[in-house]
């Protein structure tokens, strides 16, 4: 595939399917404690085997019920967390997830004073160390760490470009380059999180890939 064709497909993907999952969940991501914590919660919910739309709805429900910070999440009762997840139709894993959200909030408070920027500092610019620290938090496994890093690379640029295996599956489906560096060269650095989100959607839904091809005209 020519570079021009690849860039046309990347642009079409951004236009049609490039909304980040954080934005879909109503999180205005910045390098400040509250949105970073909300992204962590969203990454936790998205990492389950459940539709992304359900996970983002459940995140919105938790935040709407006041659980926007680790302190508020920790102070909420287990039943309040279960009820909020239920409002977002996140029912299959709601009881376990409610427990893990409370435990993870406690750890974020104890280890990082409620501020995930301290986790960033502890990682020292090493992406694998950042993944390891994220995975120490209850409910954050390999998939959750990847989701967090795909989205946070826009405000933590030392970890960019971050296109994990799932994003690269989407790139392959679209006929795009299959290495993080080559994919990154198709867009501006500020567009990495949106491109990663679009690539994941392409990996999960063939109709997304078909739509991108049609939009790009090739």
PDB file of N, CA, C and O in Angstrom, residues 37-38 40-42 44-45 58-59 61-63 65-78 80-82 84-85 97-106 108-109:
ATOM      1  N   UNK A  37      -7.580   9.728  37.046  1.00  0.00           N
ATOM      2  CA  UNK A  37      -8.229   8.653  37.804  1.00  0.00           C
ATOM      3  C   UNK A  37      -9.453   8.138  37.052  1.00  0.00           C
ATOM      4  O   UNK A  37      -9.686   6.925  37.001  1.00  0.00           O
ATOM      5  N   UNK A  38     -10.221   9.036  36.465  1.00  0.00           N
ATOM      6  CA  UNK A  38     -11.389   8.599  35.713  1.00  0.00           C
ATOM      7  C   UNK A  38     -10.974   7.718  34.537  1.00  0.00           C
ATOM      8  O   UNK A  38     -11.659   6.737  34.212  1.00  0.00           O
ATOM      9  N   UNK A  40      -8.405   5.741  34.550  1.00  0.00           N
ATOM     10  CA  UNK A  40      -8.066   4.452  35.144  1.00  0.00           C
ATOM     11  C   UNK A  40      -9.321   3.613  35.368  1.00  0.00           C
ATOM     12  O   UNK A  40      -9.340   2.409  35.063  1.00  0.00           O
ATOM     13  N   UNK A  41     -10.361   4.230  35.893  1.00  0.00           N
ATOM     14  CA  UNK A  41     -11.637   3.521  36.095  1.00  0.00           C
ATOM     15  C   UNK A  41     -12.173   3.016  34.761  1.00  0.00           C
ATOM     16  O   UNK A  41     -12.603   1.864  34.633  1.00  0.00           O
ATOM     17  N   UNK A  42     -12.130   3.871  33.747  1.00  0.00           N
ATOM     18  CA  UNK A  42     -12.620   3.479  32.426  1.00  0.00           C
ATOM     19  C   UNK A  42     -11.810   2.320  31.856  1.00  0.00           C
ATOM     20  O   UNK A  42     -12.378   1.368  31.297  1.00  0.00           O
ATOM     21  N   UNK A  44     -10.251   0.045  33.490  1.00  0.00           N
ATOM     22  CA  UNK A  44     -10.681  -1.136  34.248  1.00  0.00           C
ATOM     23  C   UNK A  44     -11.959  -1.711  33.648  1.00  0.00           C
ATOM     24  O   UNK A  44     -12.048  -2.908  33.359  1.00  0.00           O
ATOM     25  N   UNK A  45     -12.957  -0.866  33.415  1.00  0.00           N
ATOM     26  CA  UNK A  45     -14.241  -1.337  32.914  1.00  0.00           C
ATOM     27  C   UNK A  45     -14.133  -1.863  31.483  1.00  0.00           C
ATOM     28  O   UNK A  45     -14.743  -2.876  31.134  1.00  0.00           O
ATOM     29  N   UNK A  58     -21.230   2.698  31.907  1.00  0.00           N
ATOM     30  CA  UNK A  58     -21.038   2.410  33.330  1.00  0.00           C
ATOM     31  C   UNK A  58     -20.087   3.422  33.970  1.00  0.00           C
ATOM     32  O   UNK A  58     -20.300   3.859  35.110  1.00  0.00           O
ATOM     33  N   UNK A  59     -19.049   3.804  33.236  1.00  0.00           N
ATOM     34  CA  UNK A  59     -18.137   4.820  33.756  1.00  0.00           C
ATOM     35  C   UNK A  59     -18.883   6.139  33.989  1.00  0.00           C
ATOM     36  O   UNK A  59     -18.735   6.783  35.032  1.00  0.00           O
ATOM     37  N   UNK A  61     -21.996   6.500  34.609  1.00  0.00           N
ATOM     38  CA  UNK A  61     -22.897   6.330  35.749  1.00  0.00           C
ATOM     39  C   UNK A  61     -22.149   6.465  37.073  1.00  0.00           C
ATOM     40  O   UNK A  61     -22.636   7.111  38.018  1.00  0.00           O
ATOM     41  N   UNK A  62     -20.970   5.874  37.165  1.00  0.00           N
ATOM     42  CA  UNK A  62     -20.157   6.012  38.372  1.00  0.00           C
ATOM     43  C   UNK A  62     -19.812   7.477  38.634  1.00  0.00           C
ATOM     44  O   UNK A  62     -19.933   7.969  39.766  1.00  0.00           O
ATOM     45  N   UNK A  63     -19.396   8.169  37.580  1.00  0.00           N
ATOM     46  CA  UNK A  63     -18.995   9.570  37.740  1.00  0.00           C
ATOM     47  C   UNK A  63     -20.207  10.438  38.070  1.00  0.00           C
ATOM     48  O   UNK A  63     -20.127  11.346  38.900  1.00  0.00           O
ATOM     49  N   UNK A  65     -22.702   9.579  39.719  1.00  0.00           N
ATOM     50  CA  UNK A  65     -23.061   9.319  41.115  1.00  0.00           C
ATOM     51  C   UNK A  65     -22.003   9.813  42.089  1.00  0.00           C
ATOM     52  O   UNK A  65     -22.033   9.480  43.275  1.00  0.00           O
ATOM     53  N   UNK A  66     -21.063  10.583  41.577  1.00  0.00           N
ATOM     54  CA  UNK A  66     -20.096  11.250  42.448  1.00  0.00           C
ATOM     55  C   UNK A  66     -18.760  10.560  42.612  1.00  0.00           C
ATOM     56  O   UNK A  66     -17.865  11.089  43.278  1.00  0.00           O
ATOM     57  N   UNK A  67     -18.581   9.393  42.016  1.00  0.00           N
ATOM     58  CA  UNK A  67     -17.339   8.628  42.211  1.00  0.00           C
ATOM     59  C   UNK A  67     -16.295   9.026  41.176  1.00  0.00           C
ATOM     60  O   UNK A  67     -15.832   8.226  40.362  1.00  0.00           O
ATOM     61  N   UNK A  68     -15.902  10.289  41.230  1.00  0.00           N
ATOM     62  CA  UNK A  68     -14.990  10.857  40.241  1.00  0.00           C
ATOM     63  C   UNK A  68     -13.540  10.872  40.701  1.00  0.00           C
ATOM     64  O   UNK A  68     -12.650  11.160  39.908  1.00  0.00           O
ATOM     65  N   UNK A  69     -13.301  10.626  41.962  1.00  0.00           N
ATOM     66  CA  UNK A  69     -11.951  10.646  42.517  1.00  0.00           C
ATOM     67  C   UNK A  69     -11.736   9.377  43.327  1.00  0.00           C
ATOM     68  O   UNK A  69     -12.707   8.745  43.760  1.00  0.00           O
ATOM     69  N   UNK A  70     -10.491   9.001  43.578  1.00  0.00           N
ATOM     70  CA  UNK A  70     -10.275   7.807  44.395  1.00  0.00           C
ATOM     71  C   UNK A  70     -10.846   7.941  45.797  1.00  0.00           C
ATOM     72  O   UNK A  70     -11.333   6.962  46.366  1.00  0.00           O
ATOM     73  N   UNK A  71     -10.828   9.148  46.345  1.00  0.00           N
ATOM     74  CA  UNK A  71     -11.393   9.356  47.684  1.00  0.00           C
ATOM     75  C   UNK A  71     -12.894   9.074  47.675  1.00  0.00           C
ATOM     76  O   UNK A  71     -13.414   8.357  48.547  1.00  0.00           O
ATOM     77  N   UNK A  72     -13.594   9.631  46.692  1.00  0.00           N
ATOM     78  CA  UNK A  72     -15.036   9.422  46.618  1.00  0.00           C
ATOM     79  C   UNK A  72     -15.371   7.964  46.282  1.00  0.00           C
ATOM     80  O   UNK A  72     -16.364   7.424  46.785  1.00  0.00           O
ATOM     81  N   UNK A  73     -14.550   7.330  45.468  1.00  0.00           N
ATOM     82  CA  UNK A  73     -14.783   5.914  45.146  1.00  0.00           C
ATOM     83  C   UNK A  73     -14.583   5.061  46.393  1.00  0.00           C
ATOM     84  O   UNK A  73     -15.358   4.133  46.672  1.00  0.00           O
ATOM     85  N   UNK A  74     -13.553   5.362  47.159  1.00  0.00           N
ATOM     86  CA  UNK A  74     -13.270   4.613  48.374  1.00  0.00           C
ATOM     87  C   UNK A  74     -14.357   4.811  49.426  1.00  0.00           C
ATOM     88  O   UNK A  74     -14.724   3.871  50.142  1.00  0.00           O
ATOM     89  N   UNK A  75     -14.871   6.032  49.518  1.00  0.00           N
ATOM     90  CA  UNK A  75     -15.889   6.344  50.526  1.00  0.00           C
ATOM     91  C   UNK A  75     -17.259   5.770  50.172  1.00  0.00           C
ATOM     92  O   UNK A  75     -18.089   5.553  51.062  1.00  0.00           O
ATOM     93  N   UNK A  76     -17.503   5.523  48.884  1.00  0.00           N
ATOM     94  CA  UNK A  76     -18.782   4.940  48.473  1.00  0.00           C
ATOM     95  C   UNK A  76     -18.898   3.523  49.020  1.00  0.00           C
ATOM     96  O   UNK A  76     -17.892   2.816  49.188  1.00  0.00           O
ATOM     97  N   UNK A  77     -20.094   3.103  49.304  1.00  0.00           N
ATOM     98  CA  UNK A  77     -20.286   1.718  49.741  1.00  0.00           C
ATOM     99  C   UNK A  77     -20.200   0.778  48.546  1.00  0.00           C
ATOM    100  O   UNK A  77     -20.368   1.193  47.394  1.00  0.00           O
ATOM    101  N   UNK A  78     -19.956  -0.476  48.854  1.00  0.00           N
ATOM    102  CA  UNK A  78     -19.931  -1.492  47.797  1.00  0.00           C
ATOM    103  C   UNK A  78     -21.255  -1.490  47.043  1.00  0.00           C
ATOM    104  O   UNK A  78     -21.280  -1.559  45.811  1.00  0.00           O
ATOM    105  N   UNK A  80     -23.355   0.984  46.631  1.00  0.00           N
ATOM    106  CA  UNK A  80     -23.468   2.170  45.783  1.00  0.00           C
ATOM    107  C   UNK A  80     -22.709   1.974  44.479  1.00  0.00           C
ATOM    108  O   UNK A  80     -23.171   2.401  43.415  1.00  0.00           O
ATOM    109  N   UNK A  81     -21.539   1.312  44.549  1.00  0.00           N
ATOM    110  CA  UNK A  81     -20.782   1.046  43.327  1.00  0.00           C
ATOM    111  C   UNK A  81     -21.531   0.046  42.449  1.00  0.00           C
ATOM    112  O   UNK A  81     -21.609   0.220  41.222  1.00  0.00           O
ATOM    113  N   UNK A  82     -22.088  -0.990  43.061  1.00  0.00           N
ATOM    114  CA  UNK A  82     -22.867  -1.975  42.302  1.00  0.00           C
ATOM    115  C   UNK A  82     -24.055  -1.296  41.625  1.00  0.00           C
ATOM    116  O   UNK A  82     -24.343  -1.544  40.440  1.00  0.00           O
ATOM    117  N   UNK A  84     -24.457   1.833  40.746  1.00  0.00           N
ATOM    118  CA  UNK A  84     -24.038   2.703  39.642  1.00  0.00           C
ATOM    119  C   UNK A  84     -23.676   1.879  38.411  1.00  0.00           C
ATOM    120  O   UNK A  84     -24.046   2.227  37.284  1.00  0.00           O
ATOM    121  N   UNK A  85     -22.959   0.781  38.613  1.00  0.00           N
ATOM    122  CA  UNK A  85     -22.623  -0.097  37.491  1.00  0.00           C
ATOM    123  C   UNK A  85     -23.885  -0.632  36.831  1.00  0.00           C
ATOM    124  O   UNK A  85     -23.970  -0.747  35.609  1.00  0.00           O
ATOM    125  N   UNK A  97     -16.357  -6.288  40.152  1.00  0.00           N
ATOM    126  CA  UNK A  97     -15.817  -4.995  39.747  1.00  0.00           C
ATOM    127  C   UNK A  97     -16.005  -3.950  40.841  1.00  0.00           C
ATOM    128  O   UNK A  97     -15.110  -3.134  41.095  1.00  0.00           O
ATOM    129  N   UNK A  98     -17.152  -3.972  41.510  1.00  0.00           N
ATOM    130  CA  UNK A  98     -17.397  -3.022  42.606  1.00  0.00           C
ATOM    131  C   UNK A  98     -16.359  -3.190  43.706  1.00  0.00           C
ATOM    132  O   UNK A  98     -15.861  -2.210  44.273  1.00  0.00           O
ATOM    133  N   UNK A  99     -16.015  -4.447  44.012  1.00  0.00           N
ATOM    134  CA  UNK A  99     -14.984  -4.710  45.014  1.00  0.00           C
ATOM    135  C   UNK A  99     -13.633  -4.201  44.548  1.00  0.00           C
ATOM    136  O   UNK A  99     -12.915  -3.508  45.293  1.00  0.00           O
ATOM    137  N   UNK A 100     -13.266  -4.514  43.298  1.00  0.00           N
ATOM    138  CA  UNK A 100     -11.956  -4.118  42.776  1.00  0.00           C
ATOM    139  C   UNK A 100     -11.823  -2.599  42.675  1.00  0.00           C
ATOM    140  O   UNK A 100     -10.742  -2.054  42.945  1.00  0.00           O
ATOM    141  N   UNK A 101     -12.896  -1.920  42.298  1.00  0.00           N
ATOM    142  CA  UNK A 101     -12.828  -0.463  42.213  1.00  0.00           C
ATOM    143  C   UNK A 101     -12.531   0.158  43.577  1.00  0.00           C
ATOM    144  O   UNK A 101     -11.742   1.108  43.675  1.00  0.00           O
ATOM    145  N   UNK A 102     -13.137  -0.396  44.624  1.00  0.00           N
ATOM    146  CA  UNK A 102     -12.856   0.092  45.962  1.00  0.00           C
ATOM    147  C   UNK A 102     -11.422  -0.175  46.377  1.00  0.00           C
ATOM    148  O   UNK A 102     -10.739   0.697  46.933  1.00  0.00           O
ATOM    149  N   UNK A 103     -10.937  -1.396  46.087  1.00  0.00           N
ATOM    150  CA  UNK A 103      -9.566  -1.759  46.455  1.00  0.00           C
ATOM    151  C   UNK A 103      -8.547  -0.926  45.671  1.00  0.00           C
ATOM    152  O   UNK A 103      -7.538  -0.477  46.233  1.00  0.00           O
ATOM    153  N   UNK A 104      -8.805  -0.722  44.386  1.00  0.00           N
ATOM    154  CA  UNK A 104      -7.882   0.068  43.571  1.00  0.00           C
ATOM    155  C   UNK A 104      -7.854   1.517  44.041  1.00  0.00           C
ATOM    156  O   UNK A 104      -6.780   2.138  44.101  1.00  0.00           O
ATOM    157  N   UNK A 105      -9.013   2.073  44.392  1.00  0.00           N
ATOM    158  CA  UNK A 105      -9.054   3.449  44.896  1.00  0.00           C
ATOM    159  C   UNK A 105      -8.224   3.572  46.165  1.00  0.00           C
ATOM    160  O   UNK A 105      -7.468   4.541  46.341  1.00  0.00           O
ATOM    161  N   UNK A 106      -8.348   2.588  47.052  1.00  0.00           N
ATOM    162  CA  UNK A 106      -7.564   2.608  48.283  1.00  0.00           C
ATOM    163  C   UNK A 106      -6.070   2.597  47.979  1.00  0.00           C
ATOM    164  O   UNK A 106      -5.293   3.332  48.607  1.00  0.00           O
ATOM    165  N   UNK A 108      -4.556   3.595  45.165  1.00  0.00           N
ATOM    166  CA  UNK A 108      -4.157   4.870  44.562  1.00  0.00           C
ATOM    167  C   UNK A 108      -3.974   5.936  45.642  1.00  0.00           C
ATOM    168  O   UNK A 108      -3.042   6.743  45.591  1.00  0.00           O
ATOM    169  N   UNK A 109      -4.831   5.924  46.643  1.00  0.00           N
ATOM    170  CA  UNK A 109      -4.706   6.873  47.747  1.00  0.00           C
ATOM    171  C   UNK A 109      -3.459   6.584  48.584  1.00  0.00           C
ATOM    172  O   UNK A 109      -2.703   7.506  48.929  1.00  0.00           O
TER     173      UNK A 109
END
